[in-house]
Short mmCIF file of C-alpha atoms in Angstrom, two decimals:
data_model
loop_
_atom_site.label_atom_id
_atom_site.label_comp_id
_atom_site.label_asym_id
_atom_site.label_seq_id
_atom_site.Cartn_x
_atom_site.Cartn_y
_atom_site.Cartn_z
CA UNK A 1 166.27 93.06 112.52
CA UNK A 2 164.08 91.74 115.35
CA UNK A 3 161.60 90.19 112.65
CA UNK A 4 164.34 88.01 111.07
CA UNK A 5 166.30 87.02 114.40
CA UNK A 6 162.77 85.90 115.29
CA UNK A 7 162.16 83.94 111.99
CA UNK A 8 164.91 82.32 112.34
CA UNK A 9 164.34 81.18 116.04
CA UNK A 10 160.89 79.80 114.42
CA UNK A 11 163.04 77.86 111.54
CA UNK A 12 164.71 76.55 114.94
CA UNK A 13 161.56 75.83 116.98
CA UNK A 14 159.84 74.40 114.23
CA UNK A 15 162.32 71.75 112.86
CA UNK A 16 162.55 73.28 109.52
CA UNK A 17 166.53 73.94 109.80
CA UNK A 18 166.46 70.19 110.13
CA UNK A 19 164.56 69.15 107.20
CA UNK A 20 166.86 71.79 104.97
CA UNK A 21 165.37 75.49 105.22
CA UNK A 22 169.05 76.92 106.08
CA UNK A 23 168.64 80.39 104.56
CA UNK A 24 166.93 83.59 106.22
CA UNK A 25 167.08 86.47 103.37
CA UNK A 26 166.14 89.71 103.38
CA UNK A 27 164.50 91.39 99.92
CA UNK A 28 164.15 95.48 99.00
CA UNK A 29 164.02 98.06 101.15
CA UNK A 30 166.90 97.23 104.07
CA UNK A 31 169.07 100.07 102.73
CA UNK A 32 169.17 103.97 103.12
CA UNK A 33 167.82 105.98 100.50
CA UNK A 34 171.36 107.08 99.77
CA UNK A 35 174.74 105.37 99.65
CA UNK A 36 177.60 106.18 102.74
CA UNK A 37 180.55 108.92 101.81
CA UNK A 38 182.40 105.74 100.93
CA UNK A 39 179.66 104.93 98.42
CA UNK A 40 178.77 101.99 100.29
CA UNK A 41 175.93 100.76 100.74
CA UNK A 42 174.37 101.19 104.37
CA UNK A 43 171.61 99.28 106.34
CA UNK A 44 168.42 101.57 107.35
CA UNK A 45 169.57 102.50 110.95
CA UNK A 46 166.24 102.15 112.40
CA UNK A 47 165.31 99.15 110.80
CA UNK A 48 168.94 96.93 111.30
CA UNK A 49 169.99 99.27 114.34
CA UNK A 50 173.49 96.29 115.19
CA UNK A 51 174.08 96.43 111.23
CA UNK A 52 174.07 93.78 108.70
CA UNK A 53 177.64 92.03 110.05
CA UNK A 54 175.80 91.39 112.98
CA UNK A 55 172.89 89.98 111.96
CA UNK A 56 174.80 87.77 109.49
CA UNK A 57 177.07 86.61 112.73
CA UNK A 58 173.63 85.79 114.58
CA UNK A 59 172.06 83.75 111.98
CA UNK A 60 175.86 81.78 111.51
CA UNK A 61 175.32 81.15 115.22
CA UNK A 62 172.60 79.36 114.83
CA UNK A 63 173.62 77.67 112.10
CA UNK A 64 171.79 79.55 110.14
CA UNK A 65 172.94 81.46 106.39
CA UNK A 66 171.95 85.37 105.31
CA UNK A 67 170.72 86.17 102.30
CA UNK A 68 170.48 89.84 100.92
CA UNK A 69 169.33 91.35 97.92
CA UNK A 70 170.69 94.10 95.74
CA UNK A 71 169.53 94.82 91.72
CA UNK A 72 171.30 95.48 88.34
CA UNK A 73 169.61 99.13 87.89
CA UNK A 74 169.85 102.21 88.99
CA UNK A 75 167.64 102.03 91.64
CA UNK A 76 166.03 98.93 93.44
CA UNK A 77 162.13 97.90 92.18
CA UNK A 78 161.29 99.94 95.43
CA UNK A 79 163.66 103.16 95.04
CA UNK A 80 166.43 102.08 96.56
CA UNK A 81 170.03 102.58 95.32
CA UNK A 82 170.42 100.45 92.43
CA UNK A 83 174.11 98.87 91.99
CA UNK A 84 175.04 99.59 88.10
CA UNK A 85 178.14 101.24 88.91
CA UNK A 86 179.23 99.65 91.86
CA UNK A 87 179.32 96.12 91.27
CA UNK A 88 182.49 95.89 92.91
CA UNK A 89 182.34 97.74 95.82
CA UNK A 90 178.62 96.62 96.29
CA UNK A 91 180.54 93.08 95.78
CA UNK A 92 183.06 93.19 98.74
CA UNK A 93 180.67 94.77 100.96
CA UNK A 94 178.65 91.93 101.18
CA UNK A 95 181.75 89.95 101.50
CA UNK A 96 182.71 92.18 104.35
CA UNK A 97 179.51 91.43 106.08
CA UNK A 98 179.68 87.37 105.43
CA UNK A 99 176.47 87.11 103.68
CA UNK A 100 175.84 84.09 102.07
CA UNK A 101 173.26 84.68 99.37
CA UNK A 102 172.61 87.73 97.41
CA UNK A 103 169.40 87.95 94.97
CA UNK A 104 170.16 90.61 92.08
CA UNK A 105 166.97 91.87 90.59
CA UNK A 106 166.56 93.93 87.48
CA UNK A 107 164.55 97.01 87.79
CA UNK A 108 165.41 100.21 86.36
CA UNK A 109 168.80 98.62 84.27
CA UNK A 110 169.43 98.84 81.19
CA UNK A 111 167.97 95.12 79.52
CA UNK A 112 171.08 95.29 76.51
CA UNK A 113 173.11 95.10 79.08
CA UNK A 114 172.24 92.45 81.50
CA UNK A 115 174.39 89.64 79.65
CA UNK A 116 177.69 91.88 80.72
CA UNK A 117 176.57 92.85 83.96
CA UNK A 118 175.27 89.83 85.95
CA UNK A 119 178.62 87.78 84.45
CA UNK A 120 180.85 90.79 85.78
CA UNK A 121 178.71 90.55 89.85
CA UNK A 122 179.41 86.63 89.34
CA UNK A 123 183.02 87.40 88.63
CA UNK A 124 183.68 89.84 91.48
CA UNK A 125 181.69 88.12 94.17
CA UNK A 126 183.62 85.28 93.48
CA UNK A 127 186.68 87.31 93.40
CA UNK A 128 186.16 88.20 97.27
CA UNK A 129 186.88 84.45 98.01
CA UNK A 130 183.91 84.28 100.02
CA UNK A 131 181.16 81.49 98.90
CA UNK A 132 177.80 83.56 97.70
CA UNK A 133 174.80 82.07 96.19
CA UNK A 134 173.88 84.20 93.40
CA UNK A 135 170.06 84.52 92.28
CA UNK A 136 169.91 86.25 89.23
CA UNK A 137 166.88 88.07 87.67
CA UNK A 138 169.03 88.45 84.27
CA UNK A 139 166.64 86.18 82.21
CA UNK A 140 163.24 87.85 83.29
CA UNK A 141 164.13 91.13 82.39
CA UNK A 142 165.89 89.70 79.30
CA UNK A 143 162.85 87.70 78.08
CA UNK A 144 161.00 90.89 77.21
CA UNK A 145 163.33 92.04 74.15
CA UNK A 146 165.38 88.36 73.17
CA UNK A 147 165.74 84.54 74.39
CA UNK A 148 168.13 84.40 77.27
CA UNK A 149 170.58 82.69 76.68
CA UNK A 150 170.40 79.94 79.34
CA UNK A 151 174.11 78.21 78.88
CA UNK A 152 175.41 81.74 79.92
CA UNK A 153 173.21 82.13 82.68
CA UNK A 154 174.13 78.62 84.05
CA UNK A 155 177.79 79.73 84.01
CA UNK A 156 177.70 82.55 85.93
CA UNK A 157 174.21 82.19 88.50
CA UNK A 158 173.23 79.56 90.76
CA UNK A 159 169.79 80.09 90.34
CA UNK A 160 167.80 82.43 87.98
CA UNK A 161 164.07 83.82 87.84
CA UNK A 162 162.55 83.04 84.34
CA UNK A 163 159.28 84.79 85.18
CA UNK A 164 157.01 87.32 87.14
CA UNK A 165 156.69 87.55 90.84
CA UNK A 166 154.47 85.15 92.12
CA UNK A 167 152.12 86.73 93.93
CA UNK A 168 149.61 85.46 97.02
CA UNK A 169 146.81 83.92 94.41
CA UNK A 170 146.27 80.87 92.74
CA UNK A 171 146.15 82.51 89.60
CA UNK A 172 149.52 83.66 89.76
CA UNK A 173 150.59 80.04 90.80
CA UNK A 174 149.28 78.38 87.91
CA UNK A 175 150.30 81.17 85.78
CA UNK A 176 154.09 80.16 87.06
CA UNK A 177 153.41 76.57 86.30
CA UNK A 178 152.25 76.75 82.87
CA UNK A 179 154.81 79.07 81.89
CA UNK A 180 157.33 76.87 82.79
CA UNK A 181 155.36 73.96 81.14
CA UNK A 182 155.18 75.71 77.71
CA UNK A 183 159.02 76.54 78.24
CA UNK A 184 160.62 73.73 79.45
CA UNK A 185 162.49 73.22 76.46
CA UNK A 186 164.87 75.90 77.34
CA UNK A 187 165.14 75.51 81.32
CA UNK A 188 165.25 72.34 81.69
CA UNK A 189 168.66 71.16 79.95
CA UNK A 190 170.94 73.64 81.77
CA UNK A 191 169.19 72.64 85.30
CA UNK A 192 171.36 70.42 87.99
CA UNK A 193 173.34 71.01 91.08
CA UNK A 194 174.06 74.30 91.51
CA UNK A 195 172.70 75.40 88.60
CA UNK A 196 168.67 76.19 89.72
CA UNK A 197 165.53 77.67 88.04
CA UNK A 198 163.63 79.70 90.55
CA UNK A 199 160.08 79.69 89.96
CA UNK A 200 159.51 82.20 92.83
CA UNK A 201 158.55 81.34 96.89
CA UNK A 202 156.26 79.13 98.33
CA UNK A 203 153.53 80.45 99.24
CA UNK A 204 151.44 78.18 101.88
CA UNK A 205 151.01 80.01 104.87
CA UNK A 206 149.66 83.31 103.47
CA UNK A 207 145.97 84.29 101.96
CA UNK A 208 145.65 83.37 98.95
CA UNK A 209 145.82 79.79 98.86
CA UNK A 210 143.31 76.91 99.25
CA UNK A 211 144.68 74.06 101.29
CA UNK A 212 144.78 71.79 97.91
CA UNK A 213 146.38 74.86 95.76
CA UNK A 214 149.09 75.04 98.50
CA UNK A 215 149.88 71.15 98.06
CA UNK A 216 149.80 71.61 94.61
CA UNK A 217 152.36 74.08 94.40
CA UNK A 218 154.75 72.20 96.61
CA UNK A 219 154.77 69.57 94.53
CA UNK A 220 155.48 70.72 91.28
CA UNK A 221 158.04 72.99 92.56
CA UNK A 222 159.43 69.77 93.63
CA UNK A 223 159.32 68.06 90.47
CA UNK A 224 161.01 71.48 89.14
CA UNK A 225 163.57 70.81 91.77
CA UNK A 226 163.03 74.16 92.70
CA UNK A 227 165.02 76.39 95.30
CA UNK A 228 161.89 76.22 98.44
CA UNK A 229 161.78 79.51 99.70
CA UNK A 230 159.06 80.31 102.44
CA UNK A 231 156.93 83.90 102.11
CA UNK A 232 154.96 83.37 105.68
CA UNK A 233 155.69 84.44 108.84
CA UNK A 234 156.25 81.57 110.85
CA UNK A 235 155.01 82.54 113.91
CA UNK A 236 151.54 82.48 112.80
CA UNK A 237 151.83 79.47 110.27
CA UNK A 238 148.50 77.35 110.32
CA UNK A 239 149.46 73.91 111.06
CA UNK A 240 147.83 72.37 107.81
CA UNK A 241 150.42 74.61 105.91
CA UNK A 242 153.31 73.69 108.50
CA UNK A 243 152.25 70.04 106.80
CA UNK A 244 153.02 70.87 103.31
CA UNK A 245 156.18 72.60 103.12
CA UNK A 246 157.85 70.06 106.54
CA UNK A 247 156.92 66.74 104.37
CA UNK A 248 160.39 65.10 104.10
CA UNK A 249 159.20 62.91 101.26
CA UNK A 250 158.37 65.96 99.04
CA UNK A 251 161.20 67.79 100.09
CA UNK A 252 163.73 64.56 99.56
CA UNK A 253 162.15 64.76 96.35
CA UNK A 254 163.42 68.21 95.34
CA UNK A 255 166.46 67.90 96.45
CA UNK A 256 167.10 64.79 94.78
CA UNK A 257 170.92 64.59 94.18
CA UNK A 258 170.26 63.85 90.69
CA UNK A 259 169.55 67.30 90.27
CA UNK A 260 167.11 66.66 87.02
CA UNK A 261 164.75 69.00 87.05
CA UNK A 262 161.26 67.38 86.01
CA UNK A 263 159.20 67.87 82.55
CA UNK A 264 155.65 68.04 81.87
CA UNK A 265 154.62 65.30 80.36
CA UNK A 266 151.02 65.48 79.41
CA UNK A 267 148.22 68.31 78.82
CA UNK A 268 144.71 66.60 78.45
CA UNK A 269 142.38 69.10 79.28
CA UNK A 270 141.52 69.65 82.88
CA UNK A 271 144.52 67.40 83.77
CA UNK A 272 148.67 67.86 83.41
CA UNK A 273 151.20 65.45 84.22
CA UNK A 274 154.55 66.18 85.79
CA UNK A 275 157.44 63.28 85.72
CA UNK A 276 160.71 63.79 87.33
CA UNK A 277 163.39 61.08 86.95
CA UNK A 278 165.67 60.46 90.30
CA UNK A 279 168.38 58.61 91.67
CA UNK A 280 168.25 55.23 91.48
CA UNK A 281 166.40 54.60 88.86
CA UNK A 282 162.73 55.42 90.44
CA UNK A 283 160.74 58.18 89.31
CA UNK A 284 158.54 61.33 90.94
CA UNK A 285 155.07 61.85 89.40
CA UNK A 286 152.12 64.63 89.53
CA UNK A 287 149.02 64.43 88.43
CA UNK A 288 147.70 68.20 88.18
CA UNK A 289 144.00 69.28 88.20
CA UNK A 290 143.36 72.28 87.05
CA UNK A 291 139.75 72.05 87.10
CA UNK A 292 138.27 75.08 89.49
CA UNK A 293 134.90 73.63 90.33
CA UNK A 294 133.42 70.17 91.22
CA UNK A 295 134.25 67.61 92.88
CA UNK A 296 137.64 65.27 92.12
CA UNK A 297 138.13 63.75 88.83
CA UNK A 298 139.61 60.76 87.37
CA UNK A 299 142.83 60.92 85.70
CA UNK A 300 144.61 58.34 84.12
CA UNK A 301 148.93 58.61 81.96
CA UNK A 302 150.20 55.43 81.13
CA UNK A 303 153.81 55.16 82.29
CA UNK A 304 155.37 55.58 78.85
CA UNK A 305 153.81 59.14 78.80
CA UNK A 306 155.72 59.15 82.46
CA UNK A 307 158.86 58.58 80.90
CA UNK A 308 159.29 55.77 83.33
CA UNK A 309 161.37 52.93 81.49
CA UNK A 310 159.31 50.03 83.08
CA UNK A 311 156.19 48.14 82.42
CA UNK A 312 155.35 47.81 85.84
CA UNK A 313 155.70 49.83 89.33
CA UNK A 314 155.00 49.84 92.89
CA UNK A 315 153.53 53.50 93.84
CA UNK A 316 154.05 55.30 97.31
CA UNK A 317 151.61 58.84 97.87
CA UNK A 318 154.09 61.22 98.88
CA UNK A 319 150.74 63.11 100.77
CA UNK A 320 149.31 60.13 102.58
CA UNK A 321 152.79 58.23 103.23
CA UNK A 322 151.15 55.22 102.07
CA UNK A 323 151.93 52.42 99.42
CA UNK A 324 149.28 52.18 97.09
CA UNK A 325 150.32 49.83 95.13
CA UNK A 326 151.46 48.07 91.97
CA UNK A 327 150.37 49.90 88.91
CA UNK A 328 151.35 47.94 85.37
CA UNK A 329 150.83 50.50 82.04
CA UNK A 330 149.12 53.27 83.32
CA UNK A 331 147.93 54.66 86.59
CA UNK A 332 145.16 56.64 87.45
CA UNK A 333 144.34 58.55 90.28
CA UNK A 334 141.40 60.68 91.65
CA UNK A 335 142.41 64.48 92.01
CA UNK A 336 141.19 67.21 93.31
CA UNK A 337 140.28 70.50 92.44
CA UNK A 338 143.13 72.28 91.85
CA UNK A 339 145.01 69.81 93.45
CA UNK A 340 147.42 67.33 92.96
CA UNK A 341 148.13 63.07 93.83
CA UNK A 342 151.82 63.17 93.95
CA UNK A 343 153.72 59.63 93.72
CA UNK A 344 156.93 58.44 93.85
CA UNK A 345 157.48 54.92 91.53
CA UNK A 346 160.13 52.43 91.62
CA UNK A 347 160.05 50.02 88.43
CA UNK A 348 159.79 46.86 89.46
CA UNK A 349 162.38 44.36 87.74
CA UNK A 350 161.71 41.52 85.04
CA UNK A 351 163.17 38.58 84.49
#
């Protein structure tokens, strides 16, 4: 309980509340091994000593939102009491406690039935007339045994995991990028406002991460228009880290009211290409390098491959904060390992 109050003092401190980072959530293991006489769920004692009302009430105070997390299963992916069976009472106690964000995972459920069950949660949270994100892990537990179906999903979930946990390695990172590469034919159509692909937290701020693989995870998530999610604790963030996920251009990039989420574009070797189209007609770009060794490489798209509907542009670095430039049929950029040149481009007009 301490730990979050004290998170969210640092979102606070920091200026991240500002800049958009609303949400404080809480993932397995806040519960008691067993359920209360009223089969309610009930907050570890020791852990949440004021209870879960209050610590939703504390985080409202400070204009802050809770976010909790339950799963579809008979137990939790750490042993915890699964939901299956109490949807609705599971449903109205969260009500009862004003969260405002509840993450269903999948572990121990049964997969043939996760296109009933998730609908039916998304149907009784809604029926406690209380507003309540809903992150579903329906369509990564589904994957394993059929193709989600992703028009259903974006009817009844906010936002959906497609894929494994990411995990504190770059490895796992890219892993999460080309997956969603290779499958953006099905995620990317049913993506816009309030309807969100999760690729899984951010990750700057913890071990595993150069400073370069950091940036280069922020950015495509942005392009994704992903939901940013922070796994650090913030009271021991390194301030080149702080940098990457508090740059307002990025971040106006992923929350682009356009809500398109962005495609990749090109696969050339060592290089990939990211293009996300947003309001106004301009355009959000990453050049990828997935080379591991070396020092930074040339890479060059042409703005057809870009998508971008103009012959010529005028480029801003989202890093540096600088104009580069006017680019006319292709742009190319020097990238680093395993790190990205991310650009925002507004076509410039012909007569």
């Amino acid at each position: 309980e301490q730990f979050y109050l004290e998170q969210a003092d640092m979102l606070i401190k920091l200026g991240l509340k500002d800049l958009g980072y609303n949400h404080v959530n809480i993932d397995d293991c806040w519960d008691t091994k067993e359920r209360n006489s009223e089969g309610r769920l009930q907050p570890d004692p020791k852990r949440f000593p004021h209870g879960m009302k209050y610590l939703a009430t504390k985080m409202h105070s400070m204009g802050l939102k809770l976010g909790i997390y339950a799963d579809y299963g008979t137990e939790t992916c750490q042993g915890y009491p699964g939901s299956v069976g109490h949807l609705e009472i599971d449903a109205q106690t969260f009500a009862e406690w004003e969260v405002d964000m509840l993450k269903m995972d999948g572990c121990h459920s049964n997969r043939s039935t996760l296109d009933k069950g998730y609908p039916e949660m998304s149907r009784l949270l809604n029926k406690t007339g209380r507003p309540i994100i809903f992150s579903c892990s329906w369509p990564d537990y589904e994957r394993h045994h059929k193709n989600p179906n992703y028009t259903l999903i974006a009817e009844y979930c906010n936002m959906w995991r497609n894929y494994l946990d990411v995990q504190d390695s770059w490895d796992s990172v890219l892993g999460i990028i080309n997956y969603y590469g290779d499958n953006q034919d099905y995620f990317q159509p049913v993506a816009g406002p309030g309807n969100w692909n999760d690729p899984d937290m951010i990750i700057a701020g913890d071990f595993g991460l150069s400073l370069d693989q950091a940036k280069s995870q922020f950015a495509v998530w942005a392009i994704f228009a992903a939901p940013l999610f922070l796994s650090v604790d913030l009271r021991n963030m390194r301030e080149d880290m702080f940098e990457i996920v508090s740059n307002n251009e990025i971040i106006e990039v992923d929350q682009d009211p356009l809500g398109v989420m962005g495609r990749r574009v090109v696969v050339n070797g060592i290089l990939q290409v990211f293009s996300r189209p947003l309001v106004n007609g301009t355009y959000a770009v990453v050049f990828l390098n997935v080379n591991n060794g070396g020092g930074p490489s040339q890479m060059c798209a042409s703005l057809k491959q870009m998508n971008v509907s103009a012959s010529s542009v005028n480029a801003r670095d989202l890093y540096e904060k600088k104009d580069v430039g006017t680019f006319t049929n292709d742009i190319c950029v020097m990238v680093n390992p395993n790190g990205v040149v991310m650009l925002k481009l507004v076509p410039i007009a012909t007569s």
